[in-house]
Amino acid sequence: MGRMRENPRYNVISMRISDEERERLQQIMETTQMSVSDIMREAMELFTVRLEKGREADQKAA
């Protein structure tokens, strides 16, 4: 039996990308030595930070 993970990942998400986007993704993977999954996780984190900063700016303006 496999070991239990602290943060198991059961969900699979797929998406369609253009040839140009695939080439860009491949370049990022080669440069960073990261998997597509790890790149997407980091991109989600960066996007979350950007959204939170936008909300803070909106609250200050109000």
PDB file of N, CA, C and O in Angstrom:
ATOM      1  N   MET A   1       0.850  -1.182   0.000  1.00  0.00           N
ATOM      2  CA  MET A   1       0.000   0.000   0.000  1.00  0.00           C
ATOM      3  C   MET A   1       0.891   1.240   0.000  1.00  0.00           C
ATOM      4  O   MET A   1       1.903   1.288   0.688  1.00  0.00           O
ATOM      5  N   GLY A   2       0.509   2.259  -0.757  1.00  0.00           N
ATOM      6  CA  GLY A   2       1.285   3.491  -0.832  1.00  0.00           C
ATOM      7  C   GLY A   2       1.167   4.316   0.439  1.00  0.00           C
ATOM      8  O   GLY A   2       0.243   4.144   1.221  1.00  0.00           O
ATOM      9  N   ARG A   3       2.122   5.196   0.601  1.00  0.00           N
ATOM     10  CA  ARG A   3       2.083   6.038   1.799  1.00  0.00           C
ATOM     11  C   ARG A   3       1.056   7.158   1.637  1.00  0.00           C
ATOM     12  O   ARG A   3       0.760   7.591   0.522  1.00  0.00           O
ATOM     13  N   MET A   4       0.541   7.596   2.749  1.00  0.00           N
ATOM     14  CA  MET A   4      -0.460   8.657   2.735  1.00  0.00           C
ATOM     15  C   MET A   4       0.223  10.004   2.549  1.00  0.00           C
ATOM     16  O   MET A   4       1.229  10.279   3.190  1.00  0.00           O
ATOM     17  N   ARG A   5      -0.298  10.810   1.682  1.00  0.00           N
ATOM     18  CA  ARG A   5       0.236  12.141   1.464  1.00  0.00           C
ATOM     19  C   ARG A   5      -0.459  13.131   2.379  1.00  0.00           C
ATOM     20  O   ARG A   5      -1.637  12.985   2.685  1.00  0.00           O
ATOM     21  N   GLU A   6       0.289  14.135   2.769  1.00  0.00           N
ATOM     22  CA  GLU A   6      -0.287  15.176   3.624  1.00  0.00           C
ATOM     23  C   GLU A   6      -1.314  15.992   2.853  1.00  0.00           C
ATOM     24  O   GLU A   6      -2.323  16.401   3.378  1.00  0.00           O
ATOM     25  N   ASN A   7      -1.042  16.242   1.570  1.00  0.00           N
ATOM     26  CA  ASN A   7      -1.934  17.043   0.743  1.00  0.00           C
ATOM     27  C   ASN A   7      -2.203  16.291  -0.564  1.00  0.00           C
ATOM     28  O   ASN A   7      -1.650  16.633  -1.601  1.00  0.00           O
ATOM     29  N   PRO A   8      -3.071  15.262  -0.528  1.00  0.00           N
ATOM     30  CA  PRO A   8      -3.298  14.476  -1.744  1.00  0.00           C
ATOM     31  C   PRO A   8      -3.992  15.300  -2.825  1.00  0.00           C
ATOM     32  O   PRO A   8      -4.778  16.199  -2.534  1.00  0.00           O
ATOM     33  N   ARG A   9      -3.642  15.009  -4.055  1.00  0.00           N
ATOM     34  CA  ARG A   9      -4.230  15.725  -5.188  1.00  0.00           C
ATOM     35  C   ARG A   9      -4.993  14.728  -6.046  1.00  0.00           C
ATOM     36  O   ARG A   9      -4.393  13.896  -6.721  1.00  0.00           O
ATOM     37  N   TYR A  10      -6.303  14.831  -6.021  1.00  0.00           N
ATOM     38  CA  TYR A  10      -7.151  13.893  -6.746  1.00  0.00           C
ATOM     39  C   TYR A  10      -7.744  14.483  -8.019  1.00  0.00           C
ATOM     40  O   TYR A  10      -8.249  13.748  -8.855  1.00  0.00           O
ATOM     41  N   ASN A  11      -7.726  15.792  -8.154  1.00  0.00           N
ATOM     42  CA  ASN A  11      -8.408  16.449  -9.262  1.00  0.00           C
ATOM     43  C   ASN A  11      -7.480  16.626 -10.453  1.00  0.00           C
ATOM     44  O   ASN A  11      -6.338  17.046 -10.307  1.00  0.00           O
ATOM     45  N   VAL A  12      -8.009  16.320 -11.630  1.00  0.00           N
ATOM     46  CA  VAL A  12      -7.263  16.473 -12.873  1.00  0.00           C
ATOM     47  C   VAL A  12      -7.969  17.532 -13.705  1.00  0.00           C
ATOM     48  O   VAL A  12      -9.193  17.491 -13.867  1.00  0.00           O
ATOM     49  N   ILE A  13      -7.195  18.471 -14.216  1.00  0.00           N
ATOM     50  CA  ILE A  13      -7.742  19.514 -15.076  1.00  0.00           C
ATOM     51  C   ILE A  13      -6.968  19.477 -16.388  1.00  0.00           C
ATOM     52  O   ILE A  13      -5.739  19.407 -16.393  1.00  0.00           O
ATOM     53  N   SER A  14      -7.680  19.536 -17.495  1.00  0.00           N
ATOM     54  CA  SER A  14      -7.020  19.592 -18.794  1.00  0.00           C
ATOM     55  C   SER A  14      -7.462  20.863 -19.505  1.00  0.00           C
ATOM     56  O   SER A  14      -8.508  21.433 -19.204  1.00  0.00           O
ATOM     57  N   MET A  15      -6.624  21.319 -20.431  1.00  0.00           N
ATOM     58  CA  MET A  15      -6.961  22.531 -21.172  1.00  0.00           C
ATOM     59  C   MET A  15      -6.338  22.461 -22.558  1.00  0.00           C
ATOM     60  O   MET A  15      -5.374  21.733 -22.778  1.00  0.00           O
ATOM     61  N   ARG A  16      -6.895  23.211 -23.457  1.00  0.00           N
ATOM     62  CA  ARG A  16      -6.372  23.272 -24.823  1.00  0.00           C
ATOM     63  C   ARG A  16      -5.534  24.539 -24.945  1.00  0.00           C
ATOM     64  O   ARG A  16      -5.931  25.600 -24.467  1.00  0.00           O
ATOM     65  N   ILE A  17      -4.379  24.406 -25.574  1.00  0.00           N
ATOM     66  CA  ILE A  17      -3.514  25.561 -25.808  1.00  0.00           C
ATOM     67  C   ILE A  17      -3.035  25.527 -27.255  1.00  0.00           C
ATOM     68  O   ILE A  17      -2.988  24.467 -27.885  1.00  0.00           O
ATOM     69  N   SER A  18      -2.661  26.688 -27.755  1.00  0.00           N
ATOM     70  CA  SER A  18      -2.172  26.797 -29.128  1.00  0.00           C
ATOM     71  C   SER A  18      -0.738  26.260 -29.215  1.00  0.00           C
ATOM     72  O   SER A  18      -0.076  26.035 -28.193  1.00  0.00           O
ATOM     73  N   ASP A  19      -0.265  26.088 -30.423  1.00  0.00           N
ATOM     74  CA  ASP A  19       1.119  25.652 -30.622  1.00  0.00           C
ATOM     75  C   ASP A  19       2.097  26.651 -30.010  1.00  0.00           C
ATOM     76  O   ASP A  19       3.094  26.261 -29.402  1.00  0.00           O
ATOM     77  N   GLU A  20       1.801  27.943 -30.172  1.00  0.00           N
ATOM     78  CA  GLU A  20       2.671  28.980 -29.620  1.00  0.00           C
ATOM     79  C   GLU A  20       2.695  28.927 -28.090  1.00  0.00           C
ATOM     80  O   GLU A  20       3.745  29.059 -27.477  1.00  0.00           O
ATOM     81  N   GLU A  21       1.527  28.725 -27.487  1.00  0.00           N
ATOM     82  CA  GLU A  21       1.465  28.610 -26.025  1.00  0.00           C
ATOM     83  C   GLU A  21       2.208  27.371 -25.545  1.00  0.00           C
ATOM     84  O   GLU A  21       2.889  27.401 -24.523  1.00  0.00           O
ATOM     85  N   ARG A  22       2.100  26.283 -26.293  1.00  0.00           N
ATOM     86  CA  ARG A  22       2.817  25.041 -25.937  1.00  0.00           C
ATOM     87  C   ARG A  22       4.327  25.261 -26.002  1.00  0.00           C
ATOM     88  O   ARG A  22       5.064  24.799 -25.132  1.00  0.00           O
ATOM     89  N   GLU A  23       4.789  25.974 -27.025  1.00  0.00           N
ATOM     90  CA  GLU A  23       6.220  26.272 -27.144  1.00  0.00           C
ATOM     91  C   GLU A  23       6.691  27.135 -25.972  1.00  0.00           C
ATOM     92  O   GLU A  23       7.762  26.892 -25.407  1.00  0.00           O
ATOM     93  N   ARG A  24       5.876  28.127 -25.611  1.00  0.00           N
ATOM     94  CA  ARG A  24       6.217  28.987 -24.480  1.00  0.00           C
ATOM     95  C   ARG A  24       6.261  28.179 -23.187  1.00  0.00           C
ATOM     96  O   ARG A  24       7.172  28.328 -22.373  1.00  0.00           O
ATOM     97  N   LEU A  25       5.297  27.292 -23.006  1.00  0.00           N
ATOM     98  CA  LEU A  25       5.260  26.439 -21.819  1.00  0.00           C
ATOM     99  C   LEU A  25       6.485  25.528 -21.781  1.00  0.00           C
ATOM    100  O   LEU A  25       7.112  25.342 -20.734  1.00  0.00           O
ATOM    101  N   GLN A  26       6.846  24.963 -22.921  1.00  0.00           N
ATOM    102  CA  GLN A  26       8.025  24.089 -22.998  1.00  0.00           C
ATOM    103  C   GLN A  26       9.292  24.869 -22.620  1.00  0.00           C
ATOM    104  O   GLN A  26      10.144  24.361 -21.892  1.00  0.00           O
ATOM    105  N   GLN A  27       9.404  26.107 -23.072  1.00  0.00           N
ATOM    106  CA  GLN A  27      10.554  26.941 -22.719  1.00  0.00           C
ATOM    107  C   GLN A  27      10.602  27.204 -21.215  1.00  0.00           C
ATOM    108  O   GLN A  27      11.669  27.140 -20.598  1.00  0.00           O
ATOM    109  N   ILE A  28       9.451  27.487 -20.629  1.00  0.00           N
ATOM    110  CA  ILE A  28       9.384  27.712 -19.177  1.00  0.00           C
ATOM    111  C   ILE A  28       9.799  26.450 -18.440  1.00  0.00           C
ATOM    112  O   ILE A  28      10.571  26.501 -17.472  1.00  0.00           O
ATOM    113  N   MET A  29       9.320  25.299 -18.890  1.00  0.00           N
ATOM    114  CA  MET A  29       9.663  24.029 -18.245  1.00  0.00           C
ATOM    115  C   MET A  29      11.173  23.778 -18.309  1.00  0.00           C
ATOM    116  O   MET A  29      11.787  23.378 -17.319  1.00  0.00           O
ATOM    117  N   GLU A  30      11.768  24.030 -19.464  1.00  0.00           N
ATOM    118  CA  GLU A  30      13.204  23.799 -19.621  1.00  0.00           C
ATOM    119  C   GLU A  30      14.021  24.775 -18.782  1.00  0.00           C
ATOM    120  O   GLU A  30      15.015  24.395 -18.169  1.00  0.00           O
ATOM    121  N   THR A  31      13.585  26.027 -18.736  1.00  0.00           N
ATOM    122  CA  THR A  31      14.317  27.056 -17.999  1.00  0.00           C
ATOM    123  C   THR A  31      14.240  26.831 -16.500  1.00  0.00           C
ATOM    124  O   THR A  31      15.231  26.984 -15.789  1.00  0.00           O
ATOM    125  N   THR A  32      13.054  26.479 -16.015  1.00  0.00           N
ATOM    126  CA  THR A  32      12.841  26.370 -14.572  1.00  0.00           C
ATOM    127  C   THR A  32      13.032  24.958 -14.032  1.00  0.00           C
ATOM    128  O   THR A  32      13.094  24.774 -12.816  1.00  0.00           O
ATOM    129  N   GLN A  33      13.086  23.957 -14.922  1.00  0.00           N
ATOM    130  CA  GLN A  33      13.149  22.553 -14.506  1.00  0.00           C
ATOM    131  C   GLN A  33      11.934  22.181 -13.654  1.00  0.00           C
ATOM    132  O   GLN A  33      12.027  21.379 -12.720  1.00  0.00           O
ATOM    133  N   MET A  34      10.783  22.804 -13.964  1.00  0.00           N
ATOM    134  CA  MET A  34       9.543  22.536 -13.247  1.00  0.00           C
ATOM    135  C   MET A  34       8.595  21.760 -14.155  1.00  0.00           C
ATOM    136  O   MET A  34       8.671  21.869 -15.380  1.00  0.00           O
ATOM    137  N   SER A  35       7.697  21.004 -13.536  1.00  0.00           N
ATOM    138  CA  SER A  35       6.662  20.298 -14.288  1.00  0.00           C
ATOM    139  C   SER A  35       5.545  21.275 -14.662  1.00  0.00           C
ATOM    140  O   SER A  35       5.433  22.361 -14.084  1.00  0.00           O
ATOM    141  N   VAL A  36       4.713  20.856 -15.600  1.00  0.00           N
ATOM    142  CA  VAL A  36       3.556  21.673 -15.974  1.00  0.00           C
ATOM    143  C   VAL A  36       2.675  21.900 -14.750  1.00  0.00           C
ATOM    144  O   VAL A  36       2.215  23.020 -14.506  1.00  0.00           O
ATOM    145  N   SER A  37       2.471  20.872 -13.951  1.00  0.00           N
ATOM    146  CA  SER A  37       1.630  21.004 -12.759  1.00  0.00           C
ATOM    147  C   SER A  37       2.195  22.037 -11.798  1.00  0.00           C
ATOM    148  O   SER A  37       1.457  22.880 -11.277  1.00  0.00           O
ATOM    149  N   ASP A  38       3.504  21.981 -11.551  1.00  0.00           N
ATOM    150  CA  ASP A  38       4.112  22.939 -10.631  1.00  0.00           C
ATOM    151  C   ASP A  38       4.061  24.366 -11.185  1.00  0.00           C
ATOM    152  O   ASP A  38       3.829  25.316 -10.444  1.00  0.00           O
ATOM    153  N   ILE A  39       4.226  24.512 -12.486  1.00  0.00           N
ATOM    154  CA  ILE A  39       4.127  25.836 -13.119  1.00  0.00           C
ATOM    155  C   ILE A  39       2.717  26.384 -12.951  1.00  0.00           C
ATOM    156  O   ILE A  39       2.524  27.553 -12.594  1.00  0.00           O
ATOM    157  N   MET A  40       1.709  25.544 -13.182  1.00  0.00           N
ATOM    158  CA  MET A  40       0.326  25.988 -13.050  1.00  0.00           C
ATOM    159  C   MET A  40      -0.009  26.335 -11.600  1.00  0.00           C
ATOM    160  O   MET A  40      -0.707  27.314 -11.336  1.00  0.00           O
ATOM    161  N   ARG A  41       0.508  25.555 -10.654  1.00  0.00           N
ATOM    162  CA  ARG A  41       0.265  25.870  -9.242  1.00  0.00           C
ATOM    163  C   ARG A  41       0.875  27.223  -8.880  1.00  0.00           C
ATOM    164  O   ARG A  41       0.254  28.034  -8.188  1.00  0.00           O
ATOM    165  N   GLU A  42       2.095  27.465  -9.348  1.00  0.00           N
ATOM    166  CA  GLU A  42       2.733  28.756  -9.056  1.00  0.00           C
ATOM    167  C   GLU A  42       1.995  29.905  -9.746  1.00  0.00           C
ATOM    168  O   GLU A  42       1.816  30.972  -9.166  1.00  0.00           O
ATOM    169  N   ALA A  43       1.530  29.674 -10.969  1.00  0.00           N
ATOM    170  CA  ALA A  43       0.773  30.701 -11.685  1.00  0.00           C
ATOM    171  C   ALA A  43      -0.519  31.038 -10.931  1.00  0.00           C
ATOM    172  O   ALA A  43      -0.892  32.211 -10.823  1.00  0.00           O
ATOM    173  N   MET A  44      -1.194  30.028 -10.384  1.00  0.00           N
ATOM    174  CA  MET A  44      -2.415  30.284  -9.605  1.00  0.00           C
ATOM    175  C   MET A  44      -2.093  31.108  -8.363  1.00  0.00           C
ATOM    176  O   MET A  44      -2.853  32.009  -7.997  1.00  0.00           O
ATOM    177  N   GLU A  45      -0.979  30.807  -7.716  1.00  0.00           N
ATOM    178  CA  GLU A  45      -0.584  31.559  -6.523  1.00  0.00           C
ATOM    179  C   GLU A  45      -0.289  33.012  -6.875  1.00  0.00           C
ATOM    180  O   GLU A  45      -0.734  33.933  -6.187  1.00  0.00           O
ATOM    181  N   LEU A  46       0.432  33.232  -7.971  1.00  0.00           N
ATOM    182  CA  LEU A  46       0.735  34.599  -8.399  1.00  0.00           C
ATOM    183  C   LEU A  46      -0.539  35.357  -8.761  1.00  0.00           C
ATOM    184  O   LEU A  46      -0.686  36.539  -8.443  1.00  0.00           O
ATOM    185  N   PHE A  47      -1.458  34.692  -9.415  1.00  0.00           N
ATOM    186  CA  PHE A  47      -2.722  35.317  -9.793  1.00  0.00           C
ATOM    187  C   PHE A  47      -3.541  35.661  -8.556  1.00  0.00           C
ATOM    188  O   PHE A  47      -4.150  36.740  -8.475  1.00  0.00           O
ATOM    189  N   THR A  48      -3.530  34.775  -7.570  1.00  0.00           N
ATOM    190  CA  THR A  48      -4.241  35.036  -6.315  1.00  0.00           C
ATOM    191  C   THR A  48      -3.683  36.267  -5.626  1.00  0.00           C
ATOM    192  O   THR A  48      -4.434  37.122  -5.145  1.00  0.00           O
ATOM    193  N   VAL A  49      -2.361  36.385  -5.577  1.00  0.00           N
ATOM    194  CA  VAL A  49      -1.727  37.558  -4.972  1.00  0.00           C
ATOM    195  C   VAL A  49      -2.131  38.821  -5.725  1.00  0.00           C
ATOM    196  O   VAL A  49      -2.470  39.842  -5.119  1.00  0.00           O
ATOM    197  N   ARG A  50      -2.147  38.761  -7.053  1.00  0.00           N
ATOM    198  CA  ARG A  50      -2.533  39.920  -7.859  1.00  0.00           C
ATOM    199  C   ARG A  50      -3.978  40.329  -7.569  1.00  0.00           C
ATOM    200  O   ARG A  50      -4.289  41.509  -7.432  1.00  0.00           O
ATOM    201  N   LEU A  51      -4.872  39.347  -7.458  1.00  0.00           N
ATOM    202  CA  LEU A  51      -6.271  39.641  -7.159  1.00  0.00           C
ATOM    203  C   LEU A  51      -6.424  40.278  -5.777  1.00  0.00           C
ATOM    204  O   LEU A  51      -7.198  41.219  -5.601  1.00  0.00           O
ATOM    205  N   GLU A  52      -5.692  39.759  -4.803  1.00  0.00           N
ATOM    206  CA  GLU A  52      -5.764  40.308  -3.449  1.00  0.00           C
ATOM    207  C   GLU A  52      -5.259  41.743  -3.415  1.00  0.00           C
ATOM    208  O   GLU A  52      -5.836  42.597  -2.742  1.00  0.00           O
ATOM    209  N   LYS A  53      -4.194  42.039  -4.142  1.00  0.00           N
ATOM    210  CA  LYS A  53      -3.682  43.412  -4.205  1.00  0.00           C
ATOM    211  C   LYS A  53      -4.700  44.339  -4.857  1.00  0.00           C
ATOM    212  O   LYS A  53      -4.861  45.476  -4.440  1.00  0.00           O
ATOM    213  N   GLY A  54      -5.399  43.833  -5.879  1.00  0.00           N
ATOM    214  CA  GLY A  54      -6.431  44.628  -6.542  1.00  0.00           C
ATOM    215  C   GLY A  54      -7.578  44.935  -5.599  1.00  0.00           C
ATOM    216  O   GLY A  54      -8.103  46.053  -5.587  1.00  0.00           O
ATOM    217  N   ARG A  55      -7.961  43.970  -4.783  1.00  0.00           N
ATOM    218  CA  ARG A  55      -9.028  44.187  -3.810  1.00  0.00           C
ATOM    219  C   ARG A  55      -8.609  45.218  -2.763  1.00  0.00           C
ATOM    220  O   ARG A  55      -9.391  46.062  -2.364  1.00  0.00           O
ATOM    221  N   GLU A  56      -7.359  45.126  -2.309  1.00  0.00           N
ATOM    222  CA  GLU A  56      -6.863  46.091  -1.337  1.00  0.00           C
ATOM    223  C   GLU A  56      -6.859  47.502  -1.906  1.00  0.00           C
ATOM    224  O   GLU A  56      -7.229  48.448  -1.233  1.00  0.00           O
ATOM    225  N   ALA A  57      -6.473  47.623  -3.161  1.00  0.00           N
ATOM    226  CA  ALA A  57      -6.468  48.940  -3.805  1.00  0.00           C
ATOM    227  C   ALA A  57      -7.874  49.488  -3.938  1.00  0.00           C
ATOM    228  O   ALA A  57      -8.114  50.681  -3.732  1.00  0.00           O
ATOM    229  N   ASP A  58      -8.828  48.599  -4.270  1.00  0.00           N
ATOM    230  CA  ASP A  58     -10.228  49.025  -4.372  1.00  0.00           C
ATOM    231  C   ASP A  58     -10.761  49.493  -3.032  1.00  0.00           C
ATOM    232  O   ASP A  58     -11.500  50.477  -2.951  1.00  0.00           O
ATOM    233  N   GLN A  59     -10.394  48.805  -1.959  1.00  0.00           N
ATOM    234  CA  GLN A  59     -10.869  49.175  -0.630  1.00  0.00           C
ATOM    235  C   GLN A  59     -10.278  50.517  -0.198  1.00  0.00           C
ATOM    236  O   GLN A  59     -10.954  51.327   0.445  1.00  0.00           O
ATOM    237  N   LYS A  60      -9.040  50.787  -0.532  1.00  0.00           N
ATOM    238  CA  LYS A  60      -8.414  52.056  -0.181  1.00  0.00           C
ATOM    239  C   LYS A  60      -9.053  53.220  -0.952  1.00  0.00           C
ATOM    240  O   LYS A  60      -9.167  54.305  -0.441  1.00  0.00           O
ATOM    241  N   ALA A  61      -9.451  52.937  -2.189  1.00  0.00           N
ATOM    242  CA  ALA A  61     -10.051  53.973  -3.027  1.00  0.00           C
ATOM    243  C   ALA A  61     -11.471  54.301  -2.578  1.00  0.00           C
ATOM    244  O   ALA A  61     -11.974  55.388  -2.811  1.00  0.00           O
ATOM    245  N   ALA A  62     -12.116  53.364  -1.916  1.00  0.00           N
ATOM    246  CA  ALA A  62     -13.516  53.560  -1.513  1.00  0.00           C
ATOM    247  C   ALA A  62     -13.658  54.418  -0.276  1.00  0.00           C
ATOM    248  O   ALA A  62     -12.872  54.792   0.450  1.00  0.00           O
TER     249      ALA A  62
END
